[in-house]
Amino acid sequence: MYTIQTLNKISPLGLGQLDEKEFTVTDTCENPDGILVRSADMHEMAFGTNLRAIARAGAGTNNIPLDKCAEAGIVVFNTPGANANAVKELVLCGMLLASRGILPGAAWCREHADSPTIGKDAEKAKKAFAGKEISGKTLGVIGLGAIGALVANAAIDLGMNVLGYDPYVSAEAAWRLSPSVEHVTNLDDVLHRSDYVTIHVPAMDSTRGMIGAHELEVAKPGCAVMNFSRDTLVDNAAMAEALEASRVATYVTDFATPEVMAMQNTIVLPHLGASTAEAEDNCAIMATLQMKDYLENGNIKNSVNYPACDMGPAPAQGGRVAVLHANVPDMLSQITGVFGEVGANIDNLTNKARGNAAYTMLDLNAPATDELVAKLTAIEGVHRVRIVR
């Protein structure tokens, strides 16, 4: 029986993936086997010795201490692409809001709601809210992952010219893109040519403030910039100056901060990107199934701190041993050497690495012994040893 703690409200459709005979779900537990989380900050949490997996029902994992988890042998999952359609639709909405006088026009109507001549007056007032069509304009998409690719393809369907920038675009992502998307290898070129710019990259040290003073200086005058990824990707001081100088016409962001709220010509939303019933269901189902497969079979998919590894269902006979360890030389030979020392026969083995972390799974023709586990755990650099079955 596994105990799963929820730190935020998780969609019932996601929790419904867990068999009540094998899983207990609770929001209060001192030492769970797994944690399901959305936005709760886990950086100051003390982790119990039973905790083996954390699944984030969403893409971003800034609220989770990834290195701390890796060193403790705790696999952290996220759900890339599960909320991509919801974010894509909001990006398109943001682009239309930046193009047309929709928000000020609606505000005018509300302000004059009690006027008996509002219809006649609106015909005169609407000139102040005239906008531009997006068809035929150029959209620059920075980051061509799950969300960026959907945005790019949708913009093509809306009659836009689309420039895509991503120096690390994967082959899978490239296949998802419309052939009409122009792949540009220089960020300055994208910014200089685009009427609209949308950012879809992860928040890392290397991307912090990636849209800064230089980028906004070379950007096409009067462009609109949209940020539905992370607030740290845009240098707030540089954006405020660019808006004041009218080099950027509108900044649309899903992240309300004091700095952004002090800027002019902004459209600020309260982090609505993934706030749809469908996205919450999709993220919860994906997160739950990934954690379930790891706890029951040892398989890892969409982890952000350990490598992907899949050996299918754990064997009904014998057993499966999972070793989470540092990615250092001679580790695999030390691990397999222990099996020889205790006379355990390995039927199947997989070893994968990702950065400083590595993962080894081994199937045996007989159950693992306490002696085997103790010897594996004693190897320097081994973070955790699991007997999956």
Coordinates of C-alpha atoms in Angstrom, one line a residue:
M1 CA 0.0 0.0 0.0
Y2 CA 1.4 3.4 -1.0
T3 CA 0.5 6.7 0.7
I4 CA 0.2 9.7 -1.6
Q5 CA 0.0 13.2 -0.1
T6 CA -1.6 16.1 -2.0
L7 CA -0.2 19.6 -1.3
N8 CA -2.7 21.3 -3.6
K9 CA -6.2 20.5 -4.9
I10 CA -5.7 17.8 -7.5
S11 CA -8.3 17.0 -10.1
P12 CA -10.5 14.0 -9.1
L13 CA -9.8 12.5 -12.6
G14 CA -6.2 12.4 -11.8
L15 CA -6.7 10.8 -8.3
G16 CA -9.1 8.4 -9.9
Q17 CA -6.1 6.7 -11.6
L18 CA -5.0 5.3 -8.3
D19 CA -6.5 2.0 -7.2
E20 CA -7.9 2.4 -3.7
K21 CA -6.6 -1.1 -2.9
E22 CA -3.0 -0.1 -3.5
F23 CA -3.0 3.7 -2.8
T24 CA -4.2 5.9 0.0
V25 CA -4.5 9.6 -0.8
T26 CA -4.4 12.2 1.9
D27 CA -3.5 15.9 2.3
T28 CA -2.0 15.3 5.8
C29 CA 0.9 12.8 6.1
E30 CA 4.3 13.1 7.7
N31 CA 6.1 10.4 5.6
P32 CA 4.3 9.7 2.3
D33 CA 5.6 7.5 -0.5
G34 CA 4.7 10.1 -3.1
I35 CA 3.6 13.7 -3.3
L36 CA 1.3 15.3 -5.8
V37 CA 1.7 19.1 -6.1
R38 CA 0.8 22.1 -8.2
S39 CA 2.1 25.4 -6.9
A40 CA 2.9 24.8 -3.2
D41 CA 6.4 25.9 -2.3
M42 CA 8.4 22.8 -1.2
H43 CA 11.8 24.4 -0.7
E44 CA 11.6 24.5 3.1
M45 CA 9.8 21.1 3.5
A46 CA 11.4 18.3 5.4
F47 CA 11.2 15.1 3.4
G48 CA 10.5 11.8 5.1
T49 CA 12.5 8.7 4.5
N50 CA 9.7 7.0 2.6
L51 CA 9.3 9.7 0.0
R52 CA 10.3 8.3 -3.4
A53 CA 8.5 10.5 -5.9
I54 CA 7.1 14.0 -6.4
A55 CA 4.8 14.7 -9.3
R56 CA 4.1 18.3 -10.3
A57 CA 0.8 18.6 -12.1
G58 CA 2.2 21.2 -14.5
A59 CA 5.4 22.0 -16.4
G60 CA 7.3 24.4 -14.1
T61 CA 9.2 23.0 -11.1
N62 CA 10.6 26.2 -9.6
N63 CA 8.7 25.4 -6.4
I64 CA 10.6 22.1 -5.9
P65 CA 14.2 21.7 -4.7
L66 CA 15.4 19.5 -7.5
D67 CA 19.0 19.0 -6.5
K68 CA 18.0 18.2 -2.9
C69 CA 15.6 15.6 -4.2
A70 CA 18.2 14.1 -6.6
E71 CA 20.7 13.6 -3.8
A72 CA 18.0 12.0 -1.7
G73 CA 17.0 9.6 -4.5
I74 CA 13.6 11.3 -4.9
V75 CA 12.4 11.4 -8.5
V76 CA 10.6 14.6 -9.6
F77 CA 8.2 14.4 -12.4
N78 CA 6.4 17.2 -14.4
T79 CA 3.8 17.1 -17.1
P80 CA 5.2 18.8 -20.3
G81 CA 2.5 19.4 -22.9
A82 CA -0.5 18.5 -20.7
N83 CA -1.5 22.2 -20.4
A84 CA -0.1 23.3 -23.7
N85 CA -3.4 23.8 -25.5
A86 CA -4.8 26.0 -22.6
V87 CA -1.7 28.2 -22.7
K88 CA -1.8 28.3 -26.5
E89 CA -5.3 29.6 -26.4
L90 CA -4.5 32.3 -23.9
V91 CA -1.5 33.4 -25.9
L92 CA -3.8 33.9 -28.9
C93 CA -6.2 35.8 -26.7
G94 CA -3.4 38.0 -25.4
M95 CA -2.3 38.7 -29.0
L96 CA -5.8 39.8 -29.9
L97 CA -6.1 41.9 -26.8
A98 CA -2.9 43.6 -27.7
S99 CA -4.1 44.2 -31.3
R100 CA -7.6 45.5 -30.8
G101 CA -9.0 48.0 -28.3
I102 CA -11.1 45.3 -26.7
L103 CA -10.3 46.0 -23.0
P104 CA -10.6 49.8 -23.1
G105 CA -13.7 49.5 -25.3
A106 CA -15.4 47.1 -22.9
A107 CA -14.4 49.4 -20.0
W108 CA -16.0 52.4 -21.9
C109 CA -19.3 50.5 -22.3
R110 CA -19.3 49.6 -18.6
E111 CA -18.6 53.2 -17.6
H112 CA -21.5 54.4 -19.8
A113 CA -23.9 51.6 -18.9
D114 CA -26.6 54.0 -17.5
S115 CA -26.6 56.3 -20.5
P116 CA -29.9 56.1 -22.5
T117 CA -27.9 57.1 -25.6
I118 CA -25.1 54.5 -25.2
G119 CA -25.7 53.0 -28.6
K120 CA -25.4 56.3 -30.4
D121 CA -22.5 57.4 -28.3
A122 CA -20.6 54.2 -28.9
E123 CA -20.6 54.8 -32.6
K124 CA -18.7 58.0 -31.9
A125 CA -16.5 56.6 -29.2
K126 CA -15.3 53.5 -31.0
K127 CA -12.8 55.4 -33.1
A128 CA -10.6 55.6 -30.0
F129 CA -10.5 51.9 -29.7
A130 CA -9.6 51.0 -33.3
G131 CA -7.0 48.3 -33.6
K132 CA -5.1 46.2 -36.1
E133 CA -5.7 42.8 -37.6
I134 CA -3.2 40.0 -36.9
S135 CA -3.6 38.4 -40.4
G136 CA -0.5 39.1 -42.4
K137 CA 1.5 40.3 -39.4
T138 CA 4.7 38.5 -38.2
L139 CA 4.8 36.6 -35.0
G140 CA 8.2 35.6 -33.4
V141 CA 8.0 32.5 -31.3
I142 CA 10.9 32.1 -28.9
G143 CA 11.0 28.5 -27.8
L144 CA 9.5 25.7 -29.9
G145 CA 8.6 23.2 -27.3
A146 CA 5.0 21.8 -26.8
I147 CA 3.4 25.2 -26.3
G148 CA 5.6 27.2 -28.7
A149 CA 4.9 24.7 -31.5
L150 CA 1.1 24.9 -30.9
V151 CA 1.2 28.7 -30.9
A152 CA 3.3 28.8 -34.1
N153 CA 1.0 26.4 -35.9
A154 CA -2.2 28.2 -34.8
A155 CA -0.7 31.5 -35.9
I156 CA 0.0 30.1 -39.4
D157 CA -3.7 29.0 -39.5
L158 CA -4.7 32.5 -38.7
G159 CA -2.8 33.9 -41.7
M160 CA 0.3 35.2 -39.9
N161 CA 3.9 34.9 -40.8
V162 CA 5.7 33.0 -38.1
L163 CA 9.4 33.0 -37.2
G164 CA 10.6 30.3 -34.8
Y165 CA 13.7 30.6 -32.6
D166 CA 15.0 27.7 -30.6
P167 CA 18.7 26.7 -30.7
Y168 CA 17.8 23.5 -28.8
V169 CA 14.8 22.4 -30.7
S170 CA 14.4 18.6 -30.6
A171 CA 13.6 16.4 -33.6
E172 CA 10.2 15.6 -32.1
A173 CA 9.4 19.3 -31.8
A174 CA 10.6 20.0 -35.3
W175 CA 8.2 17.3 -36.6
R176 CA 5.3 19.0 -34.8
L177 CA 5.9 22.4 -36.5
S178 CA 4.1 23.5 -39.7
P179 CA 6.5 23.6 -42.6
S180 CA 5.4 27.2 -43.0
V181 CA 7.2 28.3 -39.8
E182 CA 10.5 29.9 -40.7
H183 CA 13.2 28.7 -38.4
V184 CA 15.5 31.6 -37.5
T185 CA 18.8 31.0 -35.7
N186 CA 19.4 34.5 -34.5
L187 CA 17.3 36.0 -31.7
D188 CA 18.0 39.6 -32.7
D189 CA 16.7 38.8 -36.2
V190 CA 13.4 37.4 -34.8
L191 CA 12.9 40.5 -32.6
H192 CA 13.8 42.9 -35.4
R193 CA 11.3 41.4 -37.8
S194 CA 8.3 40.6 -35.5
D195 CA 5.2 42.6 -34.9
Y196 CA 4.4 40.3 -32.0
V197 CA 6.8 38.3 -29.9
T198 CA 5.9 35.4 -27.6
I199 CA 8.2 33.7 -25.1
H200 CA 8.0 29.9 -24.4
V201 CA 11.3 28.8 -22.7
P202 CA 11.9 27.4 -19.2
A203 CA 13.0 29.6 -16.4
M204 CA 16.7 28.8 -15.8
D205 CA 19.8 30.8 -14.9
S206 CA 20.7 31.0 -18.6
T207 CA 17.3 32.4 -19.5
R208 CA 16.8 34.9 -16.7
G209 CA 16.3 38.3 -18.2
M210 CA 16.8 37.0 -21.7
I211 CA 14.5 39.8 -23.0
G212 CA 16.5 42.7 -21.7
A213 CA 17.7 46.2 -22.8
H214 CA 19.6 45.0 -25.9
E215 CA 16.8 42.8 -27.1
L216 CA 14.2 45.5 -26.7
E217 CA 16.4 48.0 -28.4
V218 CA 16.7 45.8 -31.5
A219 CA 13.0 44.8 -31.5
K220 CA 10.7 46.1 -34.2
P221 CA 9.4 49.5 -33.0
G222 CA 5.8 49.3 -31.8
C223 CA 5.8 45.5 -31.3
A224 CA 3.8 43.7 -28.7
V225 CA 5.7 41.3 -26.3
M226 CA 3.8 38.4 -24.7
N227 CA 5.1 36.5 -21.7
F228 CA 3.1 33.5 -20.6
S229 CA 6.1 31.4 -19.5
R230 CA 7.8 32.9 -16.4
D231 CA 8.1 36.5 -15.1
T232 CA 11.9 36.2 -14.7
L233 CA 12.5 35.8 -18.5
V234 CA 11.9 39.6 -19.0
D235 CA 14.0 42.3 -17.4
N236 CA 11.4 44.5 -15.8
A237 CA 13.4 47.7 -15.8
A238 CA 14.3 47.3 -19.5
M239 CA 10.6 46.6 -20.3
A240 CA 9.4 49.6 -18.4
E241 CA 11.8 51.9 -20.2
A242 CA 10.9 50.4 -23.6
L243 CA 7.2 50.9 -22.9
E244 CA 7.7 54.5 -21.8
A245 CA 9.7 55.2 -25.0
S246 CA 7.0 53.5 -27.1
R247 CA 9.6 51.0 -28.6
V248 CA 7.2 48.4 -27.3
A249 CA 3.6 49.2 -27.8
T250 CA 2.1 46.6 -25.3
Y251 CA 3.5 44.1 -22.8
V252 CA 1.1 41.2 -22.2
T253 CA 2.1 39.1 -19.2
D254 CA 0.5 36.4 -17.1
F255 CA 2.5 37.3 -14.1
A256 CA 1.4 40.2 -11.8
T257 CA 4.3 41.7 -9.9
P258 CA 4.6 45.2 -8.3
E259 CA 7.1 46.1 -11.0
V260 CA 4.8 45.1 -13.8
M261 CA 1.8 46.8 -12.3
A262 CA 3.7 50.1 -12.3
M263 CA 4.3 49.9 -16.0
Q264 CA 2.2 51.7 -18.6
N265 CA 0.6 50.0 -21.7
T266 CA 0.5 46.6 -20.1
I267 CA -2.1 43.8 -20.1
V268 CA -1.6 41.9 -16.9
L269 CA -3.4 38.6 -16.1
P270 CA -3.4 36.6 -12.8
H271 CA -1.4 33.5 -14.1
L272 CA -4.4 32.1 -16.1
G273 CA -2.3 30.1 -18.6
A274 CA -3.2 26.6 -17.4
S275 CA -6.3 27.6 -15.5
T276 CA -8.8 25.6 -17.4
A277 CA -10.7 22.5 -16.3
E278 CA -9.3 20.5 -19.1
A279 CA -5.7 21.5 -18.4
E280 CA -6.0 20.7 -14.7
D281 CA -7.5 17.3 -15.6
N282 CA -4.8 16.5 -18.1
C283 CA -2.0 17.5 -15.8
A284 CA -3.3 15.6 -12.9
I285 CA -3.9 12.4 -14.9
M286 CA -0.4 12.6 -16.5
A287 CA 1.3 13.4 -13.1
T288 CA -0.5 10.6 -11.3
L289 CA 0.1 7.9 -14.0
Q290 CA 3.8 8.8 -14.1
M291 CA 4.2 8.5 -10.4
K292 CA 2.2 5.3 -10.3
D293 CA 4.3 3.7 -12.9
Y294 CA 7.5 4.6 -11.0
L295 CA 6.3 3.4 -7.7
E296 CA 4.9 0.1 -9.1
N297 CA 7.5 -0.6 -11.8
G298 CA 10.4 1.7 -11.3
N299 CA 9.9 3.3 -14.8
I300 CA 10.8 7.0 -15.2
K301 CA 9.1 9.3 -17.7
N302 CA 9.2 13.1 -17.8
S303 CA 11.5 13.5 -14.8
V304 CA 13.3 16.7 -14.4
N305 CA 16.1 15.4 -12.1
Y306 CA 16.6 11.8 -13.2
P307 CA 17.0 10.2 -16.7
A308 CA 14.1 8.6 -18.6
C309 CA 14.2 4.8 -18.2
D310 CA 11.5 2.2 -19.0
M311 CA 11.8 -1.6 -18.6
G312 CA 8.0 -2.3 -18.8
P313 CA 6.1 -4.0 -16.0
A314 CA 8.1 -5.4 -13.2
P315 CA 8.5 -9.2 -13.5
A316 CA 5.9 -11.3 -11.8
Q317 CA 8.6 -13.8 -10.8
G318 CA 11.9 -12.8 -9.2
G319 CA 12.2 -9.1 -8.5
R320 CA 13.3 -5.7 -9.8
V321 CA 16.0 -3.5 -8.1
A322 CA 16.2 0.2 -8.8
V323 CA 19.4 2.1 -7.8
L324 CA 19.5 5.9 -7.9
H325 CA 23.0 7.1 -7.9
A326 CA 25.5 9.8 -8.9
N327 CA 26.8 9.8 -12.4
V328 CA 30.4 9.0 -11.8
P329 CA 32.9 6.6 -13.3
D330 CA 32.9 2.9 -12.3
M331 CA 29.5 3.1 -10.6
L332 CA 27.9 0.4 -12.9
S333 CA 30.7 -2.1 -12.3
Q334 CA 30.5 -1.6 -8.6
I335 CA 26.7 -2.2 -8.7
T336 CA 26.9 -5.3 -10.8
G337 CA 29.8 -6.5 -8.7
V338 CA 27.6 -6.6 -5.6
F339 CA 25.2 -8.9 -7.4
G340 CA 28.1 -11.3 -8.1
E341 CA 29.2 -11.1 -4.5
V342 CA 25.9 -12.3 -3.1
G343 CA 25.2 -14.8 -5.9
A344 CA 22.3 -13.0 -7.5
N345 CA 21.6 -13.6 -11.2
I346 CA 20.8 -10.5 -13.3
D347 CA 18.2 -11.3 -16.1
N348 CA 18.0 -7.8 -17.5
L349 CA 19.7 -4.4 -16.9
T350 CA 19.3 -0.8 -17.9
N351 CA 21.5 2.1 -17.0
K352 CA 20.8 5.7 -17.9
A353 CA 22.4 9.0 -16.9
R354 CA 21.3 12.7 -16.9
G355 CA 23.7 15.3 -15.8
N356 CA 25.0 14.4 -12.3
A357 CA 22.3 11.8 -11.7
A358 CA 22.1 8.2 -13.0
Y359 CA 19.6 5.4 -12.7
T360 CA 20.2 1.6 -12.9
M361 CA 17.4 -0.9 -13.0
L362 CA 18.0 -4.7 -12.8
D363 CA 15.6 -7.6 -13.1
L364 CA 16.5 -10.8 -11.1
N365 CA 15.3 -14.4 -11.3
A366 CA 14.9 -14.5 -7.5
P367 CA 13.8 -11.9 -4.9
A368 CA 16.5 -9.5 -3.7
T369 CA 17.9 -10.1 -0.3
D370 CA 18.5 -7.7 2.6
E371 CA 22.2 -8.4 2.2
L372 CA 22.1 -7.3 -1.4
V373 CA 20.3 -4.0 -0.5
A374 CA 22.7 -3.3 2.3
K375 CA 25.8 -3.8 0.1
L376 CA 24.3 -1.6 -2.7
T377 CA 23.4 1.1 -0.3
A378 CA 27.0 1.1 1.1
I379 CA 28.5 2.1 -2.3
E380 CA 29.7 5.7 -2.2
G381 CA 27.5 7.8 -4.5
V382 CA 24.4 5.6 -4.2
H383 CA 21.5 7.8 -3.2
R384 CA 18.8 5.2 -2.8
V385 CA 18.1 1.5 -3.4
R386 CA 14.5 0.4 -4.1
I387 CA 13.1 -3.1 -4.3
V388 CA 10.3 -2.5 -6.7
R389 CA 8.8 -6.0 -6.5

